[in-house]
Amino acid sequence: SRKRMAWSCVYCTLINEEHASLCDGCGSSKEGKQVRGLRAGLKNAVSGAVSALTTIWDDVVDVASSSFTPVPAPPQPAPYSVFDAPELPRAAVSPVSPSSPVTPQIPVITLTDTPPPRPPPPRRVNDLLPMTPTISRADSLSLHSSPMRDQTVRDEREARNQLKQIELLCREIKTSFIDDEFPPTEKSIGKLHDDEGLAVPGRIQPSEIVWLRPTEMFTKDGHRYPYTVFNDPSSSDIEQGSLGDCWLLSAMALIAERPDILEKILLTKVYSELGVYQIRLCVDGRWRVITVDDYFPCRKQSRTLAFAVGRKNQLWVPLVEKAYAKALGQYAKLRAGRTVEGLALLTGAPCETINLEEDDLEADLIWARLLSAKEAGYVMGASCGAGAKRKVPEEVSASLGLLTQHAYSILDVRQEGNNRLLRVRNPWGSHVWTGAWSDRWTGWPEDLKRRLLPPGVHSPGAFWMSYDDFRLHFDSIDFAKIRQHLAWAEMRVPCRIGGSWANDAVALMLVVEEPTEMCASLFRGGSRTADDHEDLLMCIHHVDPKGRVGELETRSDRKLCHMATTGDFFLRPGHYVITALSLSSFNRGKFRLDASLVVHSNKLLFGEAISCPPQMATDSLVQLALKEGKVQRSHDGIIPRFVTKRFGGLMVMLDNHLPSTYIHVTSECSNSTNVLSSRSATTVIDSVPPMSRQILLILSHFDASNGYMVTNQLFMSTSRSAALNGMLQQHGMTAAGAAAVARAGGAAASIEHHPPFEHEASRHLHAPRSAFM
């Protein structure tokens, strides 16, 4: 008989019998095609706070399907190019000190060059006020830097002209200004009964309020004095009223120490006999000039201010509070917040938060950042007892004079020998720290006390405390990066985010001509007036030679918030694209959120606001997973990646680098809590073709008032067939059930992906794509 010829496996070099078509060692074919069987369980338990993954792998042999599906070419997403993307409406971008707010020219979108018709003459005073800016859809938006001084002068001139028209009309009709857009009624107050749990001095009900002008108001001592807009403002002049807006007043206390900023917020700087004032605020990332009258909510019995008070009879404090209340629709919308919101509102500067509860943050590093921020002239605030991981019981903080669920201002940071000290202020002007380094503490060194607590100088609500005590009782630090002396530039681009991705989404392409330091921020519009929670994520990418979204440069945290920021970073010359994403409402169809994308930089930039198709958004997430995804274990070309850190949930992406084998994978996340799935299910089953990758699912934190947890198990096997019939049956779906799914979602979708992709955006996000584009 003829001698049998053995063959050597090209993968593991095992010598096999001639009749064997598959390698006994690794499962590869005699011709060198891998069809190695694999079924693996990857158990992934992740907590929202720790985001730690634990993994268990069990390898077993899987019998290849008896049917064979011809291997298709790796799927390719629809082509696009950043350079060819449609542009959006034109708007000017100008260099500006973030601490020196200016009113932007809101783009007026028209399809022709014909100027819009003039409006009819106003019939009432409020007809002279500008319309609230809205985002409009158009075909082009080119952004370029231009001298900001001209724009600033133009904006201030327009505000003055508007003010003159209002004053002229008031004199003609012989009456003081009454703002009927924000009338002195109970509707403008809103519901105040939800203040329980907030630190609010002297609660009050709307029925106990009367609206009065300054000439009708009394001070707390029962006297009536003339009011002024400014009277040598300082942080100690601000006193919180019966409204839970300590976060705003803490920010105002910080700005009070910066007259260069404050005077640019109050455009009306002297007392108005006609009761008309203009305040400029950066609302949801966009500058607005807000015109208000001088009717203020007061207590019926005492006829004193019910809400924010400016000591020394200053009006700027209640005016700023009223202007933002008007922007939101009612005073009640001002309740509860963090100082970082107020700093962004008042300065327009890039703002950041340091979470003192993070375990991986070193105390020395945080202290160095505080000293650096103080040296740079940044303004800072802090939150006491509002975190999820309270280090000391609430009653302990209270026994030492601190209020929990409360915002404070940080006035000074000092390194005095070995002593690390902070000067902190309560916007109430009372309830101060009574522990070590407080005013009455007996352990003060005499020389240090003379310098830090000079005799005869009293600042209500302000106190010194040690850095160690500060870290025990406070959970976060907020700071605004005021860089007015550095002549930084800014871009502010309106955009839409959320819902099922559509072609009205916006990305920002940047052209960087020289090394540039910058910071990018994304603001959600109407965050204080909305009842729902939406996540924000912003990614900055290189643009690859094909014009596609390339490697991730940096990104913001993804979380439920009103504002996301990247922090400071450097870009070298080149082309970049910034994507703005929100996934919480991914399955809510046409639901969209107005937003603003803001870029601050130390050099002038050029850019284009371009259309961001679903393919571009998906590429952005893929690049994020490639750079930051944690690879649990790679099995012969099967690479699962998990993103949890700074992600507010979980993203699972699987790469199949095998040349001729499908990966059947089940991602099981049913034990996750307080999350939403981009697939509308927490258990998904997919067939990933050869040489392809797929984002299997994304879980998003749902309710911001509660923590979340994500858990994940992966079960994988290899097959020559794309059909999932066997795996569907293993997970409880009968053949009849699979047929029903096929009828509902289409044969290909139902057999290769369960649940089937619900809409076009889901298909763009979750359909397999080539792993080697």
PDB file of C-alpha atoms in Angstrom, residues 171-375:
ATOM      1  CA  ARG A 171     -40.558 109.152  28.266  1.00  0.00           C
ATOM      2  CA  GLU A 172     -43.080 109.591  25.466  1.00  0.00           C
ATOM      3  CA  ILE A 173     -45.709 107.544  27.300  1.00  0.00           C
ATOM      4  CA  LYS A 174     -44.591 108.979  30.653  1.00  0.00           C
ATOM      5  CA  THR A 175     -44.088 105.705  32.493  1.00  0.00           C
ATOM      6  CA  SER A 176     -41.234 103.611  33.842  1.00  0.00           C
ATOM      7  CA  PHE A 177     -40.251 100.463  32.008  1.00  0.00           C
ATOM      8  CA  ILE A 178     -42.341  97.351  32.694  1.00  0.00           C
ATOM      9  CA  ASP A 179     -40.984  94.142  31.179  1.00  0.00           C
ATOM     10  CA  ASP A 180     -44.043  92.182  30.075  1.00  0.00           C
ATOM     11  CA  GLU A 181     -41.799  89.350  28.864  1.00  0.00           C
ATOM     12  CA  PHE A 182     -40.988  88.716  32.534  1.00  0.00           C
ATOM     13  CA  PRO A 183     -43.904  90.364  34.348  1.00  0.00           C
ATOM     14  CA  PRO A 184     -44.024  91.030  38.108  1.00  0.00           C
ATOM     15  CA  THR A 185     -46.426  88.144  38.761  1.00  0.00           C
ATOM     16  CA  GLU A 186     -46.433  84.822  40.592  1.00  0.00           C
ATOM     17  CA  LYS A 187     -45.800  83.047  37.283  1.00  0.00           C
ATOM     18  CA  SER A 188     -42.334  84.616  37.136  1.00  0.00           C
ATOM     19  CA  ILE A 189     -41.597  83.269  40.622  1.00  0.00           C
ATOM     20  CA  GLY A 190     -42.502  79.638  39.928  1.00  0.00           C
ATOM     21  CA  LYS A 191     -42.976  76.885  42.491  1.00  0.00           C
ATOM     22  CA  LEU A 192     -40.739  77.204  45.536  1.00  0.00           C
ATOM     23  CA  HIS A 193     -42.064  74.295  47.597  1.00  0.00           C
ATOM     24  CA  ASP A 194     -39.428  71.887  46.254  1.00  0.00           C
ATOM     25  CA  ASP A 195     -36.607  73.534  48.199  1.00  0.00           C
ATOM     26  CA  GLU A 196     -36.605  70.863  50.901  1.00  0.00           C
ATOM     27  CA  GLY A 197     -33.103  69.427  51.190  1.00  0.00           C
ATOM     28  CA  LEU A 198     -31.458  72.625  49.968  1.00  0.00           C
ATOM     29  CA  ALA A 199     -29.687  75.083  52.233  1.00  0.00           C
ATOM     30  CA  VAL A 200     -32.078  78.049  52.067  1.00  0.00           C
ATOM     31  CA  PRO A 201     -32.263  80.820  54.692  1.00  0.00           C
ATOM     32  CA  GLY A 202     -35.793  81.982  55.585  1.00  0.00           C
ATOM     33  CA  ARG A 203     -38.144  80.045  53.321  1.00  0.00           C
ATOM     34  CA  ILE A 204     -40.944  81.962  51.631  1.00  0.00           C
ATOM     35  CA  GLN A 205     -43.996  81.135  49.531  1.00  0.00           C
ATOM     36  CA  PRO A 206     -45.034  82.998  46.354  1.00  0.00           C
ATOM     37  CA  SER A 207     -48.182  84.222  48.114  1.00  0.00           C
ATOM     38  CA  GLU A 208     -45.955  86.069  50.607  1.00  0.00           C
ATOM     39  CA  ILE A 209     -44.214  88.043  47.861  1.00  0.00           C
ATOM     40  CA  VAL A 210     -44.942  91.514  46.520  1.00  0.00           C
ATOM     41  CA  TRP A 211     -43.080  93.119  43.595  1.00  0.00           C
ATOM     42  CA  LEU A 212     -41.543  96.510  44.383  1.00  0.00           C
ATOM     43  CA  ARG A 213     -39.239  99.017  42.733  1.00  0.00           C
ATOM     44  CA  PRO A 214     -36.141 100.264  44.625  1.00  0.00           C
ATOM     45  CA  THR A 215     -37.916 103.483  45.645  1.00  0.00           C
ATOM     46  CA  GLU A 216     -40.514 101.350  47.450  1.00  0.00           C
ATOM     47  CA  MET A 217     -38.167  98.884  49.165  1.00  0.00           C
ATOM     48  CA  PHE A 218     -36.807  98.903  52.713  1.00  0.00           C
ATOM     49  CA  THR A 219     -33.552  97.557  54.107  1.00  0.00           C
ATOM     50  CA  LYS A 220     -33.406  95.006  56.917  1.00  0.00           C
ATOM     51  CA  ASP A 221     -33.054  97.732  59.520  1.00  0.00           C
ATOM     52  CA  GLY A 222     -36.399  99.201  58.459  1.00  0.00           C
ATOM     53  CA  HIS A 223     -35.034 102.223  56.602  1.00  0.00           C
ATOM     54  CA  ARG A 224     -35.331 103.372  53.009  1.00  0.00           C
ATOM     55  CA  TYR A 225     -32.103 104.465  51.322  1.00  0.00           C
ATOM     56  CA  PRO A 226     -31.294 105.367  47.717  1.00  0.00           C
ATOM     57  CA  TYR A 227     -29.938 102.507  45.607  1.00  0.00           C
ATOM     58  CA  THR A 228     -26.990 102.401  43.221  1.00  0.00           C
ATOM     59  CA  VAL A 229     -25.848  99.761  40.745  1.00  0.00           C
ATOM     60  CA  PHE A 230     -22.335  99.619  42.235  1.00  0.00           C
ATOM     61  CA  ASN A 231     -20.975 100.828  45.557  1.00  0.00           C
ATOM     62  CA  ASP A 232     -17.399  99.575  45.800  1.00  0.00           C
ATOM     63  CA  PRO A 233     -18.459  95.927  45.291  1.00  0.00           C
ATOM     64  CA  SER A 234     -16.739  93.121  47.189  1.00  0.00           C
ATOM     65  CA  SER A 235     -17.416  89.454  47.896  1.00  0.00           C
ATOM     66  CA  SER A 236     -18.833  90.290  51.324  1.00  0.00           C
ATOM     67  CA  ASP A 237     -21.613  92.382  49.745  1.00  0.00           C
ATOM     68  CA  ILE A 238     -23.550  89.347  48.494  1.00  0.00           C
ATOM     69  CA  GLU A 239     -26.237  87.827  50.662  1.00  0.00           C
ATOM     70  CA  GLN A 240     -28.395  84.858  49.732  1.00  0.00           C
ATOM     71  CA  GLY A 241     -32.154  85.223  50.072  1.00  0.00           C
ATOM     72  CA  SER A 242     -34.976  82.680  50.232  1.00  0.00           C
ATOM     73  CA  LEU A 243     -33.926  80.880  47.067  1.00  0.00           C
ATOM     74  CA  GLY A 244     -31.611  77.901  46.704  1.00  0.00           C
ATOM     75  CA  ASP A 245     -29.214  79.597  44.293  1.00  0.00           C
ATOM     76  CA  CYS A 246     -26.089  79.616  46.465  1.00  0.00           C
ATOM     77  CA  TRP A 247     -24.178  78.266  43.452  1.00  0.00           C
ATOM     78  CA  LEU A 248     -24.902  81.461  41.508  1.00  0.00           C
ATOM     79  CA  LEU A 249     -24.205  83.781  44.436  1.00  0.00           C
ATOM     80  CA  SER A 250     -20.908  82.018  45.163  1.00  0.00           C
ATOM     81  CA  ALA A 251     -19.851  82.712  41.592  1.00  0.00           C
ATOM     82  CA  MET A 252     -21.022  86.317  41.920  1.00  0.00           C
ATOM     83  CA  ALA A 253     -18.944  86.683  45.093  1.00  0.00           C
ATOM     84  CA  LEU A 254     -15.864  85.656  43.140  1.00  0.00           C
ATOM     85  CA  ILE A 255     -16.647  88.022  40.284  1.00  0.00           C
ATOM     86  CA  ALA A 256     -17.187  90.860  42.781  1.00  0.00           C
ATOM     87  CA  GLU A 257     -13.435  90.797  43.366  1.00  0.00           C
ATOM     88  CA  ARG A 258     -12.848  91.275  39.623  1.00  0.00           C
ATOM     89  CA  PRO A 259     -14.222  94.683  38.559  1.00  0.00           C
ATOM     90  CA  ASP A 260     -12.752  94.140  35.092  1.00  0.00           C
ATOM     91  CA  ILE A 261     -15.237  91.294  34.614  1.00  0.00           C
ATOM     92  CA  LEU A 262     -18.147  92.695  36.593  1.00  0.00           C
ATOM     93  CA  GLU A 263     -18.349  95.962  34.684  1.00  0.00           C
ATOM     94  CA  LYS A 264     -18.664  94.086  31.394  1.00  0.00           C
ATOM     95  CA  ILE A 265     -21.610  92.078  32.721  1.00  0.00           C
ATOM     96  CA  LEU A 266     -23.596  95.119  33.875  1.00  0.00           C
ATOM     97  CA  LEU A 267     -23.962  97.212  30.728  1.00  0.00           C
ATOM     98  CA  THR A 268     -26.136  99.653  32.677  1.00  0.00           C
ATOM     99  CA  LYS A 269     -23.728 100.926  35.304  1.00  0.00           C
ATOM    100  CA  VAL A 270     -25.745 103.745  36.891  1.00  0.00           C
ATOM    101  CA  TYR A 271     -29.143 103.880  38.550  1.00  0.00           C
ATOM    102  CA  SER A 272     -31.926 104.147  35.933  1.00  0.00           C
ATOM    103  CA  GLU A 273     -34.777 106.524  36.770  1.00  0.00           C
ATOM    104  CA  LEU A 274     -36.867 104.691  34.159  1.00  0.00           C
ATOM    105  CA  GLY A 275     -36.076 101.275  35.641  1.00  0.00           C
ATOM    106  CA  VAL A 276     -34.462  99.672  32.576  1.00  0.00           C
ATOM    107  CA  TYR A 277     -31.213  97.686  32.829  1.00  0.00           C
ATOM    108  CA  GLN A 278     -29.116  95.563  30.467  1.00  0.00           C
ATOM    109  CA  ILE A 279     -27.116  92.562  31.691  1.00  0.00           C
ATOM    110  CA  ARG A 280     -24.840  90.425  29.533  1.00  0.00           C
ATOM    111  CA  LEU A 281     -24.635  86.735  30.405  1.00  0.00           C
ATOM    112  CA  CYS A 282     -23.251  83.654  28.678  1.00  0.00           C
ATOM    113  CA  VAL A 283     -26.378  81.482  28.686  1.00  0.00           C
ATOM    114  CA  ASP A 284     -25.802  77.876  27.597  1.00  0.00           C
ATOM    115  CA  GLY A 285     -22.518  78.847  25.972  1.00  0.00           C
ATOM    116  CA  ARG A 286     -23.807  81.853  24.003  1.00  0.00           C
ATOM    117  CA  TRP A 287     -23.598  85.514  24.964  1.00  0.00           C
ATOM    118  CA  ARG A 288     -26.927  87.290  25.410  1.00  0.00           C
ATOM    119  CA  VAL A 289     -27.853  90.823  26.395  1.00  0.00           C
ATOM    120  CA  ILE A 290     -30.896  90.568  28.664  1.00  0.00           C
ATOM    121  CA  THR A 291     -33.041  93.634  29.352  1.00  0.00           C
ATOM    122  CA  VAL A 292     -35.003  93.720  32.622  1.00  0.00           C
ATOM    123  CA  ASP A 293     -37.005  96.231  34.639  1.00  0.00           C
ATOM    124  CA  ASP A 294     -36.360  97.044  38.306  1.00  0.00           C
ATOM    125  CA  TYR A 295     -39.344  95.287  39.865  1.00  0.00           C
ATOM    126  CA  PHE A 296     -37.955  92.837  42.452  1.00  0.00           C
ATOM    127  CA  PRO A 297     -39.672  90.137  44.573  1.00  0.00           C
ATOM    128  CA  CYS A 298     -39.984  91.427  48.155  1.00  0.00           C
ATOM    129  CA  ARG A 299     -41.506  90.210  51.409  1.00  0.00           C
ATOM    130  CA  LYS A 300     -44.976  91.605  51.965  1.00  0.00           C
ATOM    131  CA  GLN A 301     -44.519  92.320  55.658  1.00  0.00           C
ATOM    132  CA  SER A 302     -41.050  93.882  55.716  1.00  0.00           C
ATOM    133  CA  ARG A 303     -40.933  95.101  52.077  1.00  0.00           C
ATOM    134  CA  THR A 304     -37.334  93.861  51.910  1.00  0.00           C
ATOM    135  CA  LEU A 305     -35.772  91.881  49.051  1.00  0.00           C
ATOM    136  CA  ALA A 306     -36.931  88.258  49.171  1.00  0.00           C
ATOM    137  CA  PHE A 307     -34.095  86.795  47.134  1.00  0.00           C
ATOM    138  CA  ALA A 308     -30.497  87.910  46.493  1.00  0.00           C
ATOM    139  CA  VAL A 309     -29.370  91.056  48.305  1.00  0.00           C
ATOM    140  CA  GLY A 310     -26.516  93.405  47.495  1.00  0.00           C
ATOM    141  CA  ARG A 311     -25.300  94.974  50.723  1.00  0.00           C
ATOM    142  CA  LYS A 312     -24.724  98.732  50.779  1.00  0.00           C
ATOM    143  CA  ASN A 313     -27.898  99.100  48.670  1.00  0.00           C
ATOM    144  CA  GLN A 314     -26.297  97.759  45.485  1.00  0.00           C
ATOM    145  CA  LEU A 315     -28.596  96.624  42.678  1.00  0.00           C
ATOM    146  CA  TRP A 316     -26.113  94.619  40.618  1.00  0.00           C
ATOM    147  CA  VAL A 317     -26.664  91.470  42.701  1.00  0.00           C
ATOM    148  CA  PRO A 318     -30.489  91.231  42.335  1.00  0.00           C
ATOM    149  CA  LEU A 319     -30.209  92.459  38.733  1.00  0.00           C
ATOM    150  CA  VAL A 320     -27.930  89.590  37.682  1.00  0.00           C
ATOM    151  CA  GLU A 321     -30.170  87.119  39.529  1.00  0.00           C
ATOM    152  CA  LYS A 322     -33.266  88.520  37.812  1.00  0.00           C
ATOM    153  CA  ALA A 323     -31.665  88.542  34.358  1.00  0.00           C
ATOM    154  CA  TYR A 324     -30.856  84.840  34.556  1.00  0.00           C
ATOM    155  CA  ALA A 325     -34.290  84.093  36.025  1.00  0.00           C
ATOM    156  CA  LYS A 326     -35.790  85.812  32.977  1.00  0.00           C
ATOM    157  CA  ALA A 327     -33.607  83.743  30.643  1.00  0.00           C
ATOM    158  CA  LEU A 328     -34.948  80.594  32.339  1.00  0.00           C
ATOM    159  CA  GLY A 329     -38.546  81.788  32.628  1.00  0.00           C
ATOM    160  CA  GLN A 330     -38.860  81.900  36.426  1.00  0.00           C
ATOM    161  CA  TYR A 331     -36.874  82.339  39.630  1.00  0.00           C
ATOM    162  CA  ALA A 332     -37.599  78.778  40.771  1.00  0.00           C
ATOM    163  CA  LYS A 333     -35.413  77.440  37.940  1.00  0.00           C
ATOM    164  CA  LEU A 334     -32.375  78.921  39.703  1.00  0.00           C
ATOM    165  CA  ARG A 335     -32.510  76.390  42.519  1.00  0.00           C
ATOM    166  CA  ALA A 336     -29.738  73.841  43.013  1.00  0.00           C
ATOM    167  CA  GLY A 337     -26.517  73.872  41.066  1.00  0.00           C
ATOM    168  CA  ARG A 338     -22.755  74.016  41.240  1.00  0.00           C
ATOM    169  CA  THR A 339     -20.496  77.015  41.262  1.00  0.00           C
ATOM    170  CA  VAL A 340     -19.058  75.949  37.907  1.00  0.00           C
ATOM    171  CA  GLU A 341     -22.416  76.776  36.290  1.00  0.00           C
ATOM    172  CA  GLY A 342     -22.342  80.277  37.694  1.00  0.00           C
ATOM    173  CA  LEU A 343     -18.748  80.828  36.636  1.00  0.00           C
ATOM    174  CA  ALA A 344     -19.513  79.757  33.066  1.00  0.00           C
ATOM    175  CA  LEU A 345     -22.593  81.996  33.036  1.00  0.00           C
ATOM    176  CA  LEU A 346     -20.778  85.099  34.268  1.00  0.00           C
ATOM    177  CA  THR A 347     -17.405  84.741  32.552  1.00  0.00           C
ATOM    178  CA  GLY A 348     -17.914  82.675  29.407  1.00  0.00           C
ATOM    179  CA  ALA A 349     -14.512  81.192  30.236  1.00  0.00           C
ATOM    180  CA  PRO A 350     -13.649  77.492  30.018  1.00  0.00           C
ATOM    181  CA  CYS A 351     -14.516  75.930  33.367  1.00  0.00           C
ATOM    182  CA  GLU A 352     -13.393  72.715  35.027  1.00  0.00           C
ATOM    183  CA  THR A 353     -14.258  70.681  38.103  1.00  0.00           C
ATOM    184  CA  ILE A 354     -11.884  68.708  40.326  1.00  0.00           C
ATOM    185  CA  ASN A 355     -13.699  65.830  42.004  1.00  0.00           C
ATOM    186  CA  LEU A 356     -12.159  65.409  45.458  1.00  0.00           C
ATOM    187  CA  GLU A 357     -13.867  62.030  45.859  1.00  0.00           C
ATOM    188  CA  GLU A 358     -11.861  60.322  43.133  1.00  0.00           C
ATOM    189  CA  ASP A 359      -9.589  57.760  44.729  1.00  0.00           C
ATOM    190  CA  ASP A 360      -6.792  58.133  42.177  1.00  0.00           C
ATOM    191  CA  LEU A 361      -6.258  61.858  42.758  1.00  0.00           C
ATOM    192  CA  GLU A 362      -3.274  62.694  44.942  1.00  0.00           C
ATOM    193  CA  ALA A 363      -3.672  65.419  47.556  1.00  0.00           C
ATOM    194  CA  ASP A 364      -0.321  67.004  46.630  1.00  0.00           C
ATOM    195  CA  LEU A 365      -1.292  67.173  42.961  1.00  0.00           C
ATOM    196  CA  ILE A 366      -4.617  68.852  43.744  1.00  0.00           C
ATOM    197  CA  TRP A 367      -2.875  71.360  46.009  1.00  0.00           C
ATOM    198  CA  ALA A 368      -0.405  72.184  43.249  1.00  0.00           C
ATOM    199  CA  ARG A 369      -3.316  72.768  40.864  1.00  0.00           C
ATOM    200  CA  LEU A 370      -4.975  75.082  43.399  1.00  0.00           C
ATOM    201  CA  LEU A 371      -1.813  77.144  43.810  1.00  0.00           C
ATOM    202  CA  SER A 372      -1.338  77.267  40.049  1.00  0.00           C
ATOM    203  CA  ALA A 373      -4.953  78.337  39.496  1.00  0.00           C
ATOM    204  CA  LYS A 374      -4.613  81.096  42.068  1.00  0.00           C
ATOM    205  CA  GLU A 375      -1.358  82.294  40.513  1.00  0.00           C
TER     206      GLU A 375
END
